[in-house]
XYZ file of C-alpha atoms in Angstrom:
655
model
C 58.701 -50.769 41.598
C 59.989 -48.783 44.528
C 61.891 -45.613 43.992
C 66.052 -44.378 44.679
C 65.543 -42.514 47.573
C 68.182 -39.803 46.427
C 69.759 -38.835 42.728
C 73.170 -38.448 41.598
C 73.859 -35.096 42.184
C 77.293 -34.105 42.157
C 80.953 -35.725 40.919
C 81.890 -38.859 42.543
C 84.656 -37.958 44.922
C 88.475 -39.433 43.570
C 87.896 -39.363 39.993
C 90.623 -37.415 38.358
C 94.749 -38.684 38.445
C 97.567 -36.075 38.407
C 100.767 -38.358 39.251
C 99.643 -41.275 40.329
C 97.068 -38.937 42.976
C 94.229 -39.283 42.790
C 91.572 -36.101 43.266
C 89.129 -35.044 45.565
C 86.647 -33.464 44.632
C 85.743 -30.126 46.590
C 87.988 -29.530 48.822
C 88.479 -26.494 47.168
C 85.654 -23.452 48.125
C 83.874 -22.105 45.397
C 84.948 -18.674 46.752
C 88.885 -19.283 45.883
C 88.787 -17.804 43.435
C 91.602 -15.988 41.334
C 90.094 -12.515 41.691
C 89.536 -12.976 45.272
C 93.664 -14.299 45.393
C 95.730 -12.446 48.049
C 98.588 -13.970 48.103
C 100.460 -17.142 49.354
C 99.833 -18.465 52.590
C 102.607 -18.760 55.507
C 103.952 -21.859 55.301
C 104.158 -21.524 59.257
C 99.904 -21.592 59.322
C 98.698 -24.259 61.503
C 96.266 -26.438 59.308
C 93.615 -28.378 61.517
C 91.156 -30.647 58.940
C 89.774 -33.536 59.220
C 90.040 -37.049 56.880
C 87.373 -38.420 56.057
C 87.317 -42.377 55.496
C 85.477 -43.971 53.223
C 84.761 -47.620 54.920
C 84.944 -51.097 53.253
C 81.535 -50.761 51.091
C 80.878 -46.752 50.431
C 78.617 -48.195 47.345
C 76.812 -50.962 49.399
C 76.302 -48.334 52.106
C 74.580 -46.151 49.671
C 72.203 -48.905 48.152
C 71.251 -49.935 51.876
C 70.610 -46.617 52.838
C 68.251 -46.194 50.598
C 66.838 -49.858 50.898
C 66.341 -50.037 54.908
C 64.339 -46.701 54.396
C 62.217 -47.284 51.196
C 58.286 -48.203 52.173
C 58.290 -51.727 50.148
C 61.444 -52.703 49.573
C 62.209 -56.283 51.249
C 65.236 -54.278 53.325
C 62.555 -51.683 54.859
C 63.299 -51.113 58.397
C 65.972 -53.647 58.836
C 68.150 -51.407 60.549
C 71.625 -52.292 61.474
C 73.258 -51.110 65.330
C 75.854 -49.430 65.366
C 78.211 -52.400 65.582
C 76.462 -54.090 62.751
C 77.426 -51.259 61.205
C 80.883 -50.978 61.781
C 81.690 -54.980 60.676
C 79.673 -53.883 57.175
C 80.580 -50.452 56.389
C 82.901 -48.695 59.042
C 86.677 -48.278 58.153
C 88.746 -51.274 58.332
C 92.091 -51.749 60.116
C 94.010 -51.901 57.114
C 92.510 -48.445 55.946
C 93.421 -46.321 58.982
C 96.879 -47.922 59.285
C 97.410 -46.327 55.575
C 95.785 -43.569 55.341
C 97.898 -42.747 58.765
C 101.135 -43.488 57.754
C 100.634 -41.412 54.223
C 99.938 -38.412 56.979
C 103.116 -39.126 58.928
C 105.191 -40.005 56.392
C 104.183 -35.903 55.015
C 105.071 -35.020 57.908
C 102.304 -33.983 59.484
C 100.377 -35.210 62.876
C 97.676 -37.815 63.378
C 95.104 -36.518 66.423
C 94.023 -40.418 68.071
C 91.921 -38.227 70.492
C 90.360 -36.103 68.547
C 89.952 -39.316 65.440
C 87.051 -41.658 65.706
C 85.774 -43.927 63.671
C 84.651 -41.898 61.087
C 87.201 -39.603 60.066
C 91.317 -39.006 61.429
C 92.248 -35.123 62.878
C 95.096 -33.990 61.192
C 97.199 -31.156 62.307
C 100.654 -29.328 60.850
C 102.217 -26.586 58.912
C 101.278 -25.735 55.706
C 104.138 -26.701 54.390
C 103.554 -30.315 55.056
C 100.470 -30.014 54.183
C 101.230 -29.248 50.231
C 103.362 -32.161 50.111
C 100.397 -33.702 51.804
C 98.035 -32.929 49.291
C 99.772 -31.803 46.617
C 98.002 -27.702 46.210
C 99.832 -24.723 47.224
C 98.163 -22.504 49.184
C 97.148 -19.150 48.590
C 95.057 -16.126 50.912
C 91.719 -15.372 50.062
C 89.165 -12.211 50.206
C 86.045 -14.056 51.463
C 83.807 -13.685 53.695
C 84.327 -10.179 54.697
C 87.685 -11.186 56.156
C 91.696 -12.391 54.433
C 90.634 -16.631 54.177
C 93.144 -19.532 52.944
C 92.377 -22.155 51.181
C 93.916 -25.028 49.134
C 94.744 -23.246 45.161
C 93.028 -26.081 43.262
C 91.148 -29.445 45.090
C 93.232 -30.906 47.283
C 95.172 -34.975 45.905
C 95.964 -38.000 47.932
C 98.328 -40.766 46.669
C 96.470 -43.694 44.151
C 97.487 -46.358 47.281
C 95.380 -44.493 49.558
C 92.586 -43.015 47.243
C 89.919 -45.604 48.010
C 90.137 -45.003 51.642
C 89.820 -41.790 51.516
C 85.812 -40.441 51.060
C 86.867 -36.661 51.322
C 88.751 -33.943 53.437
C 87.604 -31.231 55.329
C 88.944 -28.383 57.339
C 91.903 -27.458 54.784
C 90.064 -24.010 54.585
C 89.688 -21.564 57.306
C 86.683 -20.013 55.932
C 84.364 -21.112 58.056
C 86.906 -22.931 60.405
C 88.845 -20.225 62.084
C 89.187 -21.530 65.632
C 90.731 -20.341 68.879
C 89.861 -21.764 72.700
C 87.820 -19.757 74.992
C 88.210 -20.620 78.956
C 84.849 -20.374 80.545
C 81.000 -19.723 78.840
C 79.310 -16.312 79.161
C 76.843 -15.901 81.209
C 73.171 -15.965 79.965
C 72.271 -13.392 77.999
C 69.246 -10.571 79.446
C 65.888 -12.798 78.944
C 63.620 -10.575 76.257
C 60.270 -9.450 78.157
C 56.655 -10.221 75.761
C 54.973 -7.028 75.855
C 51.059 -6.802 76.681
C 48.110 -7.097 75.956
C 49.145 -10.192 74.533
C 46.487 -13.610 73.834
C 47.125 -16.848 74.981
C 44.620 -18.430 72.149
C 44.123 -17.345 69.226
C 41.771 -13.986 68.588
C 40.848 -14.282 72.424
C 42.302 -10.088 72.479
C 41.379 -8.090 69.263
C 42.883 -4.775 68.635
C 40.099 -2.750 68.995
C 41.625 0.483 70.057
C 43.989 0.085 67.044
C 43.413 1.327 62.985
C 41.848 -1.580 61.506
C 43.648 -3.668 58.024
C 42.092 -5.045 55.359
C 38.883 -4.006 56.055
C 38.335 -5.469 59.894
C 40.618 -4.960 63.783
C 42.824 -7.571 63.682
C 43.666 -9.662 66.836
C 46.431 -9.187 69.494
C 49.363 -11.710 69.076
C 49.621 -15.102 70.976
C 52.068 -14.088 73.830
C 52.915 -17.728 72.650
C 51.193 -21.161 73.319
C 51.595 -23.166 76.163
C 51.628 -26.903 75.709
C 48.014 -27.781 75.476
C 47.469 -25.894 72.572
C 50.795 -27.107 71.266
C 49.342 -30.615 70.881
C 45.854 -29.687 70.504
C 47.337 -28.296 67.190
C 49.004 -31.181 65.895
C 47.073 -34.502 67.002
C 48.780 -35.516 70.673
C 45.376 -35.083 72.545
C 43.654 -36.652 69.727
C 45.609 -39.775 69.367
C 46.588 -40.047 72.713
C 50.127 -40.942 72.345
C 53.063 -39.069 74.582
C 56.234 -40.833 72.659
C 56.658 -43.009 75.752
C 59.074 -45.149 74.085
C 61.376 -43.296 71.878
C 64.715 -40.700 72.616
C 64.661 -37.605 70.519
C 68.616 -36.091 70.685
C 68.921 -31.908 70.540
C 71.865 -30.868 68.951
C 73.149 -27.265 68.973
C 76.442 -25.806 69.994
C 77.267 -25.433 73.890
C 75.204 -26.333 76.197
C 72.344 -23.669 78.286
C 72.594 -24.069 82.099
C 70.279 -25.730 83.836
C 67.564 -26.908 81.263
C 66.293 -30.188 83.102
C 65.373 -27.904 86.006
C 63.474 -24.592 84.256
C 61.498 -26.731 82.341
C 60.425 -28.724 85.317
C 59.238 -25.768 86.637
C 58.084 -24.206 83.883
C 55.531 -27.520 83.749
C 54.157 -27.226 87.391
C 53.131 -23.593 86.456
C 51.260 -24.104 83.586
C 50.126 -27.613 84.588
C 51.864 -29.869 82.460
C 53.572 -32.546 82.840
C 57.312 -32.640 83.650
C 60.765 -34.756 83.075
C 60.767 -38.038 84.945
C 63.913 -39.350 86.712
C 66.030 -40.400 84.230
C 64.177 -39.380 81.278
C 65.963 -36.206 80.680
C 69.950 -35.840 79.836
C 73.059 -34.656 78.126
C 76.005 -34.977 76.437
C 78.828 -32.701 76.418
C 82.528 -32.367 75.361
C 85.044 -31.978 78.262
C 85.795 -28.838 76.684
C 84.084 -25.735 74.377
C 85.680 -23.253 72.356
C 85.291 -20.417 70.032
C 83.122 -19.206 72.156
C 84.094 -15.590 71.242
C 83.155 -16.240 67.686
C 79.948 -18.551 68.112
C 78.659 -16.133 70.327
C 78.305 -19.181 72.879
C 75.712 -17.761 75.612
C 73.666 -17.409 71.487
C 73.288 -20.233 71.535
C 71.898 -21.038 75.134
C 68.012 -19.454 74.143
C 67.828 -22.074 70.889
C 68.979 -24.944 73.573
C 65.948 -24.128 76.080
C 63.290 -23.461 73.334
C 64.446 -27.887 71.491
C 64.234 -28.887 74.926
C 60.917 -27.060 75.753
C 59.177 -27.536 72.167
C 60.317 -31.899 72.085
C 58.747 -32.080 75.835
C 55.605 -29.951 75.350
C 54.656 -32.245 71.920
C 55.869 -35.368 73.782
C 55.892 -35.274 76.958
C 57.229 -38.900 77.433
C 59.509 -39.294 75.534
C 63.326 -39.428 76.528
C 65.180 -36.182 75.746
C 68.863 -36.479 75.317
C 70.954 -32.911 74.503
C 73.527 -33.862 72.689
C 76.083 -30.189 73.118
C 78.368 -29.527 70.549
C 82.581 -28.318 71.322
C 81.858 -25.234 68.767
C 79.226 -24.004 66.471
C 81.648 -25.345 63.794
C 82.934 -28.724 63.176
C 82.085 -29.298 66.777
C 78.521 -29.773 65.739
C 79.592 -32.723 63.421
C 81.387 -34.141 65.718
C 78.325 -34.978 67.770
C 76.117 -35.800 64.968
C 79.459 -38.959 64.595
C 78.313 -39.492 68.340
C 75.300 -39.675 68.074
C 75.282 -41.885 65.062
C 78.231 -44.439 66.750
C 76.843 -44.871 70.269
C 72.870 -44.301 68.903
C 72.260 -41.404 71.364
C 68.262 -41.168 69.645
C 66.312 -42.763 66.943
C 64.818 -39.283 66.151
C 67.695 -35.869 65.789
C 66.423 -31.604 66.238
C 68.703 -29.292 64.565
C 67.599 -25.723 64.386
C 70.801 -24.436 62.114
C 72.722 -24.464 59.200
C 73.934 -22.077 57.372
C 73.798 -20.751 53.312
C 74.958 -23.552 50.638
C 76.852 -20.784 49.279
C 79.578 -21.277 52.500
C 79.270 -25.521 52.157
C 82.109 -27.176 49.902
C 81.687 -30.424 48.542
C 83.951 -32.041 50.595
C 81.460 -30.479 53.684
C 78.507 -31.572 52.116
C 80.302 -35.811 51.302
C 81.488 -35.802 55.397
C 77.890 -34.706 56.870
C 75.733 -37.024 54.291
C 78.233 -39.736 55.603
C 76.108 -39.477 58.941
C 73.118 -39.073 57.843
C 73.161 -42.108 55.462
C 74.649 -44.391 58.472
C 71.595 -42.593 60.277
C 69.425 -44.182 58.227
C 70.967 -47.383 57.973
C 70.220 -47.350 62.166
C 66.844 -46.220 61.198
C 68.387 -42.549 62.857
C 66.600 -39.767 60.994
C 67.376 -36.499 61.431
C 65.437 -32.894 60.823
C 66.750 -28.940 60.222
C 65.199 -26.403 60.297
C 65.156 -24.531 56.955
C 65.918 -21.310 58.407
C 64.389 -17.847 58.885
C 64.847 -15.272 55.988
C 62.799 -17.591 52.857
C 64.855 -18.223 49.608
C 67.277 -15.833 51.575
C 67.480 -12.840 48.966
C 70.711 -10.079 49.595
C 70.156 -6.823 50.562
C 66.003 -7.607 52.502
C 66.273 -6.288 56.208
C 65.826 -10.242 57.237
C 69.533 -10.811 55.912
C 70.739 -7.614 57.479
C 69.351 -8.770 60.356
C 72.473 -11.121 60.486
C 76.002 -10.049 59.480
C 78.659 -12.055 57.896
C 75.500 -14.755 57.402
C 74.319 -12.351 54.552
C 73.963 -14.311 51.177
C 74.680 -13.454 47.430
C 72.519 -14.891 46.057
C 69.009 -16.536 45.900
C 69.653 -19.702 47.350
C 68.008 -23.276 49.441
C 70.171 -23.998 53.213
C 72.835 -26.371 54.251
C 72.023 -29.050 55.242
C 68.500 -29.250 55.557
C 68.444 -29.126 51.589
C 70.621 -31.809 51.828
C 68.047 -34.894 50.081
C 69.288 -37.426 53.673
C 67.967 -35.446 56.011
C 63.866 -33.389 56.746
C 63.705 -29.689 56.014
C 61.431 -28.296 58.498
C 59.590 -25.344 56.983
C 57.927 -22.874 58.852
C 53.879 -21.704 59.922
C 52.038 -18.781 61.052
C 49.490 -20.701 63.728
C 45.974 -20.163 64.759
C 44.377 -21.979 68.148
C 41.690 -21.885 69.243
C 40.102 -21.450 72.990
C 39.496 -25.357 73.092
C 43.012 -26.175 72.346
C 41.039 -26.773 68.469
C 43.615 -26.803 65.183
C 41.904 -23.172 63.479
C 44.023 -22.296 60.750
C 47.914 -21.853 59.324
C 49.011 -19.788 57.214
C 52.551 -20.000 55.718
C 54.796 -18.126 57.873
C 56.792 -15.320 55.576
C 55.721 -11.757 57.299
C 55.918 -8.487 56.440
C 55.229 -5.626 59.000
C 54.323 -2.312 59.331
C 54.446 0.070 61.798
C 52.208 2.671 63.569
C 52.134 5.887 62.670
C 52.873 8.285 64.796
C 49.583 9.595 64.896
C 47.994 6.314 65.732
C 45.554 6.351 63.287
C 47.073 4.266 60.462
C 49.462 1.998 59.717
C 52.409 3.096 58.184
C 53.226 3.845 54.249
C 52.522 2.197 52.370
C 49.233 1.134 53.037
C 49.457 -3.355 54.239
C 49.762 -5.579 51.974
C 50.750 -3.063 48.813
C 54.970 -3.430 47.392
C 57.315 -2.369 48.661
C 56.888 -3.425 51.935
C 58.910 -4.455 54.294
C 60.142 -8.088 54.289
C 60.909 -9.469 58.101
C 60.840 -12.482 58.006
C 60.080 -16.234 56.799
C 60.378 -19.994 56.234
C 63.655 -20.512 54.865
C 63.052 -23.440 51.383
C 63.482 -23.381 47.600
C 64.947 -25.394 45.223
C 68.990 -26.662 45.466
C 71.140 -25.693 43.071
C 73.502 -28.491 44.070
C 71.313 -31.859 45.089
C 69.188 -33.464 42.192
C 65.136 -34.972 42.952
C 65.441 -37.239 45.302
C 62.914 -40.517 44.541
C 60.577 -40.082 47.601
C 60.229 -36.826 46.087
C 58.872 -37.326 42.186
C 54.947 -37.443 41.767
C 54.343 -35.122 44.466
C 56.248 -32.110 43.645
C 55.470 -30.699 40.363
C 58.424 -30.307 37.763
C 57.009 -27.032 36.530
C 58.148 -26.077 40.868
C 61.200 -28.550 41.063
C 63.183 -27.184 38.170
C 63.044 -23.759 38.030
C 66.404 -22.812 40.200
C 66.910 -20.384 42.611
C 68.736 -17.886 39.842
C 65.658 -18.106 37.380
C 66.965 -20.894 34.838
C 65.450 -23.902 34.281
C 67.403 -26.611 35.236
C 67.403 -29.628 32.364
C 65.969 -32.256 35.056
C 63.739 -31.982 38.566
C 66.091 -30.694 41.521
C 65.829 -31.317 45.592
C 63.110 -29.112 47.039
C 62.796 -27.759 50.465
C 60.781 -27.627 52.650
C 59.062 -31.472 53.826
C 56.805 -30.603 55.999
C 56.526 -27.339 58.348
C 54.978 -26.438 61.860
C 54.325 -23.071 63.621
C 57.336 -20.346 63.421
C 55.638 -17.159 63.083
C 57.330 -16.080 66.800
C 53.703 -13.645 67.176
C 52.527 -17.491 67.756
C 54.816 -19.298 68.859
C 55.666 -21.078 72.234
C 56.550 -19.647 75.970
C 59.613 -21.352 77.427
C 61.786 -21.089 80.098
C 64.945 -20.475 80.696
C 67.900 -19.614 83.156
C 68.639 -16.067 82.152
C 69.618 -12.710 82.896
C 66.582 -11.000 84.237
C 65.169 -7.358 84.206
C 66.955 -6.208 87.951
C 69.915 -7.518 86.573
C 70.361 -10.877 88.209
C 70.081 -14.610 87.113
C 66.839 -16.746 86.983
C 64.188 -18.391 86.103
C 62.644 -16.208 83.260
C 59.871 -17.096 79.846
C 59.775 -15.615 76.974
C 57.830 -16.130 73.279
C 59.957 -17.723 70.786
C 59.508 -18.735 67.198
C 61.095 -19.723 64.050
C 62.153 -22.939 62.216
C 64.156 -23.429 65.028
C 60.977 -23.560 66.983
C 59.185 -25.569 63.627
C 62.018 -28.457 64.475
C 61.848 -29.280 67.288
C 58.088 -29.442 67.335
C 58.406 -32.115 63.907
C 60.668 -33.802 66.184
C 58.327 -34.260 68.878
C 55.832 -34.900 66.121
C 57.490 -37.905 65.238
C 57.867 -39.196 68.269
C 54.645 -39.681 68.786
C 53.950 -41.517 65.265
C 56.992 -43.676 66.464
C 55.383 -44.489 69.236
C 52.118 -45.000 67.356
C 53.765 -48.467 64.674
C 54.817 -49.871 67.960
C 58.473 -48.516 69.251
C 59.518 -49.355 65.588
C 61.801 -46.314 65.133
C 60.850 -44.089 61.259
C 64.897 -43.920 61.000
C 64.925 -41.493 57.870
C 61.556 -40.088 57.341
C 61.284 -38.588 54.160
C 59.684 -41.774 52.330
C 56.996 -42.278 54.534
C 56.035 -38.424 54.409
C 56.128 -38.133 50.444
C 53.996 -42.015 50.458
C 51.412 -40.149 53.080
C 50.765 -36.853 50.780
C 47.738 -36.483 49.132
C 44.847 -39.002 51.851
C 44.360 -36.132 53.794
C 46.779 -36.998 56.133
C 48.254 -33.187 56.199
C 47.074 -29.442 56.900
C 47.588 -28.113 53.872
C 48.548 -24.925 54.193
C 48.830 -21.927 52.305
C 49.487 -18.257 51.719
C 46.142 -17.292 52.197
C 43.818 -19.675 53.940
C 40.842 -16.670 55.589
C 40.017 -16.816 51.732
C 41.664 -13.354 49.785
C 42.160 -11.498 52.466
C 45.873 -12.442 53.914
C 46.143 -13.330 58.051
C 46.993 -10.872 60.329
C 47.334 -9.589 63.904
C 49.032 -7.255 65.782
C 52.298 -7.324 68.070
C 52.486 -5.469 70.804
C 56.880 -4.689 71.742
C 58.519 -3.071 74.805
C 60.574 -0.466 73.583
C 63.671 -1.707 75.257
C 62.389 -5.400 75.882
C 65.206 -6.728 77.331
C 65.038 -4.558 80.139
C 60.956 -4.592 79.864
C 61.046 -1.143 79.661
C 58.032 1.294 77.193
C 57.056 3.317 75.803
C 55.147 0.452 74.618
C 55.519 0.010 70.096
C 52.323 -1.018 67.716
C 52.732 -3.193 64.296
C 50.569 -5.193 62.377
C 51.981 -8.437 61.132
C 50.913 -9.240 58.126
C 51.530 -13.281 57.237
C 51.369 -14.864 53.427
C 52.831 -12.950 50.484
C 50.944 -9.967 49.175
C 52.543 -7.532 49.139
C 55.945 -8.706 48.675
C 57.785 -9.039 45.937
C 57.543 -12.053 44.563
C 61.078 -11.780 44.248
C 62.124 -12.226 47.430
C 58.980 -14.698 48.725
C 58.359 -18.176 48.922
C 54.464 -19.083 48.286
C 52.414 -21.200 49.368
C 49.948 -22.907 47.083
C 47.455 -26.223 47.520
C 49.227 -29.259 47.596
C 52.924 -29.436 47.593
C 55.478 -26.058 47.572
C 58.426 -24.475 48.912
C 56.708 -22.545 50.773
C 55.062 -25.031 53.904
C 56.613 -28.559 51.574
C 53.623 -31.416 52.236
C 51.879 -28.756 54.801
C 51.167 -29.371 58.599
C 50.862 -32.664 60.443
C 47.158 -34.171 61.836
C 46.051 -36.924 64.716
C 45.608 -38.852 61.060
C 48.995 -38.162 60.381
C 49.826 -39.493 63.367
C 47.209 -42.572 63.481
C 48.954 -43.556 60.508
C 51.317 -45.297 61.477
C 49.239 -47.513 63.747
């Protein structure tokens, strides 16, 4: 008997009653505590919110999304078109009319141009929003600033409660918006210092001190497409992704992505994009340019497009740019499901779970479930700071994104998406997979005398935790059915705060691929060169921002293998294949007692490409790292790498 995909994890929206009104649970942020209260909000402030519609049959939608994604169910793989979805589950005209009438009657404005089949865009002043949503608004100290939030959860009239899924944007904690006129230029290129290898072990740092009893290999210069395809089964399977369409979703749009990708392919003997194989879907304008650091997204976008194309060179790629890095990303996702722009969607972005409201979770999950019903799978990177432990050097690099507690990121930990973790990957000269370790690295600098690595000795605690693939146990979502029998109960009940949950919880990642930048990919970008001019550049990159598009490319190969039939929401099929020798079982120390290590060379100023050169010993895995800081990767499923990484046998299993 098929298990349900997702167990209930949080209270249903709209159950409590107050004066003929229904409470919309989760619309008050958790950070809006009385201890952080900074007074009443100015009634003339602008409110910019979204009222999300529940549709004709929300319970039926959830049931169908589970059935169509569960192998063995009679409905498995019977996907609907966007038109069929709207006819069966979308909001009715009566619901839209009723909600619109209520909002306008309360003195707020419905922006029809900014609305869609998922939500109504609502604007107005705080005093009108107070009456409409039945709550006062106050200022709170949060996220290093003062933000507005409702004093209580919003409420809606009984007459429209069944039509309202949730309300987002009532607070300004994450949704501060100002408009920018133009996008900034690309950022300076990050120059890769040599010596470095084209494959693992090509060069060894014999002139540097030993570590773990031997001289360690040099970092790679960034793997080229043939190395990636060889490592993850593309070459051996003979698959190219033909017939599949992968969407890349990020904020803004890097310049000349197709041009630089084709130039990169020609330079390195790989296939470029054929005519019509790549396209972009962009909003008419961009905003929050300064707040979001728009230029910082450009490298992200270039690497995502490159990684997908490296793995699946004949898959169609559509870049879907978001208007901003806040609610614009959700708008981009709704565009994909409403128009079925792709079968596979890779997302190299996310946020701390503590920054989410339940309302935000409900809204995004409605998109993911619609995608499941239409045969669209969403893949999210798990983040690059492990369990998001406060106070680590990794956390310190992310400024206002620093966490206050250990946690699993969102949307990656949502049970309706595939969470992709990171590894350290060794590929041989013949493009052969050698091994992978859990990407969870510490740095040891070369001592001033050049005769040893920095104190403490490598592999001893306390060491400098630098970065690593995100993962962990969710304290929000219960364990989905597809993880039962695969994820050990001893793991899934151990909450981030160290307490034991009463029931198994959602764990991530689900699957993994290379994320360590020292074994990352070579990629092109239209960027600022060292001489100040703009043009074609190459660099090396990693992060789970790389892992996610690699797995998206692998899934394009799998879709081709099963006769081009979309896979849809992939987690049930991923976990169904666990334990059948279809994955590389990635652990902390694949070489035995000694951890994986390599010597990385950096410029003092990598953006100018100037020295003197710096040398760093990078140790992967959690040897010597505080157990409070590190996620671990053990044989079988683990919260460091999930089920592991895909193989050619994994791809063949779809035939």
